[in-house]
Short mmCIF file of C-alpha atoms in Angstrom, two decimals:
data_model
loop_
_atom_site.label_atom_id
_atom_site.label_comp_id
_atom_site.label_asym_id
_atom_site.label_seq_id
_atom_site.Cartn_x
_atom_site.Cartn_y
_atom_site.Cartn_z
CA MET P 347 -162.53 43.38 183.86
CA SER P 348 -158.94 43.70 185.65
CA LYS P 349 -156.90 47.21 186.82
CA GLN P 350 -153.44 46.38 185.58
CA PRO P 351 -150.68 48.36 186.36
CA SER P 352 -148.26 50.35 184.72
CA LEU P 353 -144.41 49.45 184.53
CA PHE P 354 -141.13 50.51 184.42
CA VAL P 355 -138.75 47.43 182.94
CA ALA P 356 -135.66 47.47 182.06
CA HIS P 357 -134.57 45.95 178.80
CA GLY P 358 -131.10 45.55 179.44
CA ALA P 359 -128.83 43.92 176.67
CA PRO P 360 -130.40 42.63 173.68
CA LEU P 361 -129.32 39.13 174.50
CA LEU P 362 -132.01 38.95 177.44
CA ALA P 363 -133.85 37.86 174.42
CA VAL P 364 -132.42 34.18 175.10
CA GLN P 365 -130.61 34.02 177.81
CA GLN P 366 -131.60 32.07 181.31
CA ASP P 367 -130.72 34.06 184.35
CA SER P 368 -132.63 35.26 187.86
CA TYR P 369 -133.89 38.23 185.73
CA THR P 370 -135.64 36.77 182.54
CA ALA P 371 -137.31 34.39 185.24
CA PHE P 372 -138.46 36.86 187.01
CA LEU P 373 -139.97 38.74 184.06
CA GLU P 374 -141.76 35.13 183.07
CA LYS P 375 -143.23 34.54 186.36
CA TYR P 376 -143.96 38.07 187.38
CA ALA P 377 -146.25 38.08 183.75
CA ASP P 378 -147.97 34.52 184.90
CA ALA P 379 -149.37 36.50 188.01
CA LEU P 380 -150.52 39.31 186.44
CA PRO P 381 -154.02 39.16 188.07
CA GLU P 382 -155.55 38.97 184.42
CA ARG P 383 -154.18 38.37 181.14
CA PRO P 384 -153.87 41.99 179.01
CA ALA P 385 -156.21 42.52 176.80
CA ALA P 386 -153.72 44.41 175.14
CA ILE P 387 -150.12 46.47 175.55
CA VAL P 388 -149.10 50.23 175.35
CA SER P 389 -144.97 50.16 175.19
CA ILE P 390 -143.22 53.48 175.87
CA THR P 391 -139.76 52.73 174.28
CA ALA P 392 -136.52 54.04 174.98
CA HIS P 393 -135.30 52.94 171.35
CA TRP P 394 -138.07 54.91 169.59
CA ASP P 395 -136.53 58.58 170.67
CA VAL P 396 -138.42 61.63 168.56
CA PRO P 397 -138.84 65.09 169.22
CA GLY P 398 -142.81 64.85 169.23
CA GLN P 399 -145.06 62.17 170.17
CA LEU P 400 -145.33 58.80 167.70
CA ILE P 401 -147.85 56.18 168.01
CA SER P 402 -147.91 52.72 165.86
CA ARG P 403 -150.59 51.82 163.87
CA ARG P 404 -150.73 48.55 162.02
CA GLU P 405 -152.88 45.84 162.07
CA LEU P 406 -149.73 43.62 162.58
CA ASN P 407 -146.11 44.56 164.05
CA GLY P 408 -143.10 43.58 162.36
CA THR P 409 -139.83 43.08 164.49
CA TYR P 410 -137.07 45.76 164.37
CA HIS P 411 -133.44 44.19 164.86
CA ASP P 412 -132.03 47.81 166.02
CA PHE P 413 -128.98 46.32 167.40
CA GLY P 414 -125.35 45.04 166.22
CA GLY P 415 -122.76 43.44 167.15
CA PHE P 416 -124.54 40.02 168.73
CA PRO P 417 -125.02 36.55 167.57
CA GLU P 418 -126.66 35.51 164.66
CA PRO P 419 -129.64 33.55 166.47
CA LEU P 420 -130.89 36.52 167.81
CA TYR P 421 -131.42 38.31 164.57
CA LYS P 422 -133.68 35.53 163.54
CA LEU P 423 -136.10 35.89 166.50
CA ARG P 424 -139.20 36.81 165.90
CA TYR P 425 -142.28 39.07 168.03
CA ASP P 426 -144.90 40.01 165.28
CA ALA P 427 -147.15 40.81 167.46
CA PRO P 428 -151.12 41.95 165.99
CA GLY P 429 -151.49 45.74 166.43
CA ASP P 430 -154.63 47.64 167.68
CA ILE P 431 -155.69 50.13 165.24
CA GLY P 432 -159.04 50.77 167.48
CA LEU P 433 -156.54 51.45 170.54
CA SER P 434 -154.12 53.46 168.75
CA ASP P 435 -156.79 55.96 167.95
CA ARG P 436 -158.19 55.65 171.60
CA ILE P 437 -154.19 56.69 172.83
CA ALA P 438 -154.28 59.89 169.88
CA GLU P 439 -157.52 61.07 171.12
CA LEU P 440 -156.32 61.00 175.09
CA LEU P 441 -153.23 62.52 174.44
CA ALA P 442 -155.54 65.07 172.66
CA SER P 443 -157.75 65.91 175.46
CA ALA P 444 -154.29 66.37 177.39
CA GLY P 445 -153.05 68.98 175.32
CA VAL P 446 -150.94 66.84 173.38
CA ALA P 447 -150.26 66.61 169.75
CA SER P 448 -149.28 63.31 168.14
CA SER P 449 -148.87 61.49 165.25
CA PHE P 450 -149.44 57.81 163.84
CA ASP P 451 -146.57 55.97 162.46
CA ASP P 452 -147.71 52.77 160.34
CA SER P 453 -143.97 51.68 159.15
CA ARG P 454 -141.70 50.65 161.99
CA GLY P 455 -141.36 47.04 163.67
CA LEU P 456 -141.23 46.85 167.32
CA ASP P 457 -138.30 47.26 168.68
CA HIS P 458 -136.05 45.62 170.59
CA GLY P 459 -136.74 48.07 174.09
CA THR P 460 -140.70 46.63 172.78
CA TRP P 461 -139.98 42.96 172.17
CA VAL P 462 -137.12 42.18 174.50
CA PRO P 463 -138.91 41.72 177.08
CA LEU P 464 -142.05 41.18 176.24
CA LEU P 465 -140.55 37.88 174.56
CA ARG P 466 -140.02 36.61 178.01
CA MET P 467 -143.31 38.01 180.11
CA PHE P 468 -145.64 36.39 176.87
CA PRO P 469 -143.33 34.95 174.02
CA ASN P 470 -146.53 34.00 172.02
CA ALA P 471 -147.01 37.61 171.10
CA ASP P 472 -150.73 37.30 170.52
CA ILE P 473 -151.30 40.48 173.03
CA PRO P 474 -151.85 43.38 170.57
CA VAL P 475 -149.59 46.24 171.10
CA VAL P 476 -149.05 50.02 170.33
CA ALA P 477 -145.79 51.08 170.46
CA LEU P 478 -145.07 54.69 171.39
CA SER P 479 -142.50 56.90 171.25
CA VAL P 480 -140.54 59.22 173.98
CA HIS P 481 -138.93 62.87 173.81
CA SER P 482 -136.02 62.74 176.04
CA ARG P 483 -135.10 66.16 174.93
CA GLY P 484 -138.68 67.20 176.81
CA THR P 485 -139.24 68.19 180.02
CA PRO P 486 -140.03 65.51 182.74
CA GLU P 487 -143.09 67.33 183.48
CA HIS P 488 -144.48 67.18 180.34
CA GLN P 489 -142.95 62.96 180.09
CA TYR P 490 -145.17 62.44 183.14
CA ARG P 491 -148.28 64.15 181.64
CA ILE P 492 -148.17 62.06 178.47
CA GLY P 493 -148.12 59.02 180.96
CA ARG P 494 -151.20 60.18 182.92
CA ALA P 495 -153.26 60.54 179.83
CA LEU P 496 -152.48 57.07 179.24
CA GLU P 497 -153.78 55.96 183.00
CA PRO P 498 -157.50 55.29 182.42
CA LEU P 499 -156.44 52.40 179.57
CA ARG P 500 -155.50 50.60 182.98
CA ASN P 501 -158.92 50.67 183.46
CA ASP P 502 -159.74 48.43 180.69
CA ASN P 503 -157.11 45.61 181.22
CA ILE P 504 -154.69 47.30 178.91
CA LEU P 505 -150.98 46.81 180.29
CA ILE P 506 -149.15 49.86 180.27
CA VAL P 507 -144.77 48.82 180.10
CA ALA P 508 -142.09 52.13 179.84
CA SER P 509 -139.24 49.80 178.80
CA GLY P 510 -135.67 51.45 179.60
CA GLY P 511 -133.28 51.21 182.11
CA LEU P 512 -132.42 53.96 184.58
CA VAL P 513 -128.23 53.44 184.92
CA HIS P 514 -127.28 53.35 180.72
CA ASN P 515 -123.69 54.74 180.34
CA PHE P 516 -121.91 52.57 177.67
CA ALA P 517 -118.49 54.99 178.54
CA TYR P 518 -118.89 52.55 182.25
CA LEU P 519 -119.50 49.50 181.16
CA GLU P 520 -117.32 46.92 182.04
CA TRP P 521 -116.99 44.32 179.79
CA ASP P 522 -115.00 41.55 180.84
CA ARG P 523 -117.43 40.85 183.13
CA GLY P 524 -119.20 39.54 180.92
CA MET P 525 -123.19 39.78 180.26
CA GLY P 526 -124.15 37.40 182.61
CA VAL P 527 -126.93 38.98 185.66
CA GLU P 528 -125.51 40.10 188.87
CA PRO P 529 -127.21 41.11 192.02
CA GLN P 530 -124.83 43.74 192.91
CA GLY P 531 -123.21 46.47 190.35
CA VAL P 532 -120.44 48.81 190.23
CA PRO P 533 -120.99 51.30 194.07
CA TRP P 534 -121.56 53.84 191.86
CA ALA P 535 -124.42 52.59 190.32
CA MET P 536 -126.01 50.44 193.13
CA GLU P 537 -125.70 54.04 194.89
CA PHE P 538 -127.39 56.05 192.18
CA ASP P 539 -130.65 53.19 191.91
CA GLU P 540 -130.87 53.38 195.35
CA TRP P 541 -131.14 57.31 195.27
CA ILE P 542 -134.32 56.58 193.04
CA ARG P 543 -135.54 53.83 194.64
CA GLU P 544 -136.37 56.28 197.36
CA ARG P 545 -138.22 58.65 194.97
CA VAL P 546 -140.21 56.38 193.31
CA GLU P 547 -141.62 54.50 196.19
CA GLY P 548 -141.63 58.01 198.18
CA TRP P 549 -143.36 59.25 195.21
CA ARG P 550 -141.22 62.02 195.73
CA LEU P 551 -141.30 64.24 192.77
CA GLY P 552 -139.45 67.09 192.76
CA GLU P 553 -136.62 65.45 193.62
CA LEU P 554 -137.27 62.94 190.93
CA MET P 555 -137.69 65.38 188.38
CA ALA P 556 -134.10 67.04 189.24
CA TYR P 557 -132.54 64.06 189.64
CA ASP P 558 -129.68 65.69 186.85
CA ARG P 559 -129.18 67.96 189.78
CA LEU P 560 -129.42 66.09 193.21
CA ALA P 561 -128.80 62.79 192.55
CA PRO P 562 -125.48 60.80 193.38
CA HIS P 563 -123.46 59.82 190.01
CA ALA P 564 -126.33 60.95 187.87
CA SER P 565 -124.13 62.28 184.63
CA ALA P 566 -122.42 59.03 185.11
CA ALA P 567 -125.89 57.01 185.12
CA VAL P 568 -127.39 59.01 182.63
CA PRO P 569 -125.62 60.86 180.17
CA PRO P 570 -127.15 64.63 179.73
CA ARG P 571 -127.34 64.21 176.09
CA ALA P 572 -128.44 60.16 175.73
CA ARG P 573 -131.49 60.24 178.55
CA GLU P 574 -133.40 58.06 176.39
CA HIS P 575 -133.34 55.15 178.51
CA PHE P 576 -133.91 56.66 181.84
CA VAL P 577 -137.00 58.91 181.04
CA PRO P 578 -139.61 55.77 180.62
CA LEU P 579 -139.70 56.21 184.07
CA PHE P 580 -142.15 59.49 183.89
CA TYR P 581 -144.02 57.93 181.29
CA ALA P 582 -144.80 54.81 183.61
CA MET P 583 -145.36 56.69 187.20
CA GLY P 584 -147.61 59.56 185.41
CA ALA P 585 -149.66 56.33 184.14
CA ALA P 586 -149.98 55.89 188.35
CA ASP P 587 -150.92 59.32 188.98
CA SER P 588 -154.32 58.94 190.74
CA THR P 589 -152.88 56.12 193.44
CA ARG P 590 -149.18 56.89 193.33
CA GLN P 591 -147.95 53.24 194.53
CA ALA P 592 -144.82 52.32 193.44
CA GLU P 593 -142.96 49.06 193.99
CA ARG P 594 -139.06 48.04 192.75
CA LYS P 595 -139.65 44.49 192.20
CA TYR P 596 -136.39 43.05 190.92
CA GLN P 597 -132.66 44.87 190.20
CA GLY P 598 -129.47 43.22 189.18
CA TYR P 599 -126.88 44.27 186.93
CA GLN P 600 -124.75 43.57 183.34
CA VAL P 601 -121.35 44.69 183.15
CA GLY P 602 -120.80 46.55 186.28
CA SER P 603 -123.39 48.98 185.67
CA LEU P 604 -126.04 48.45 183.26
CA SER P 605 -129.54 48.55 185.92
CA LEU P 606 -131.42 46.21 185.30
CA ASN P 607 -134.58 47.63 187.13
CA PHE P 608 -138.26 46.76 187.41
CA TYR P 609 -140.92 48.98 188.89
CA GLU P 610 -144.50 48.37 189.63
CA PHE P 611 -147.42 51.02 189.69
CA TYR P 612 -150.37 50.10 191.13
#
């Protein structure tokens, strides 16, 4: 049985579900190159931001179209992947062993932070998916600890996908550039992303966890009151704490500063 990596995956704008570009091609190619088809996927999604810790627990997931103002075909897309009740229960046990209380949610469908990247990576929606919420107001140390509690799952061919985006601030998007994916963004966003890359790949946790004070342009890249897209990085890193190996596999941009980052932790 293969050991799966832990991933931080930028999900960008929902249009990534239908457009063809270098990032969607990368996602499809990456999934094909995994050592083995995952037995299940644990998705930690920026679009489920609540205090505490919630775990989806369903036999069959629905599709949650949690966005507005996009072309009608997007709202007809479905990603009704199966759930895995046993995996949901195991996650709750792992978290409890780490001193983290959790609760189940059996009503919420998969939001676009989960289904947009998974649609490109595993389009048949036939791999069981269990979704986890994030707590963006929690400390980075707590977020990392939750990820670390999940690390044993990787030994059982379970892929951990933390979905968000490192630079994600609607106030700075340059809409006139369109939604196409570009290799470079505006200079300040690229400077922030590069600062993060150096510390992720060097596993400089102390500096990363103080990014809001140390990183250049941190308040523009990660609005202090809207950190939900950034914090999945700490969950993904925690799930690789025993090895602490990281590599940025893809970097691109939409609308100037919306960064599309893909990190593999192995």
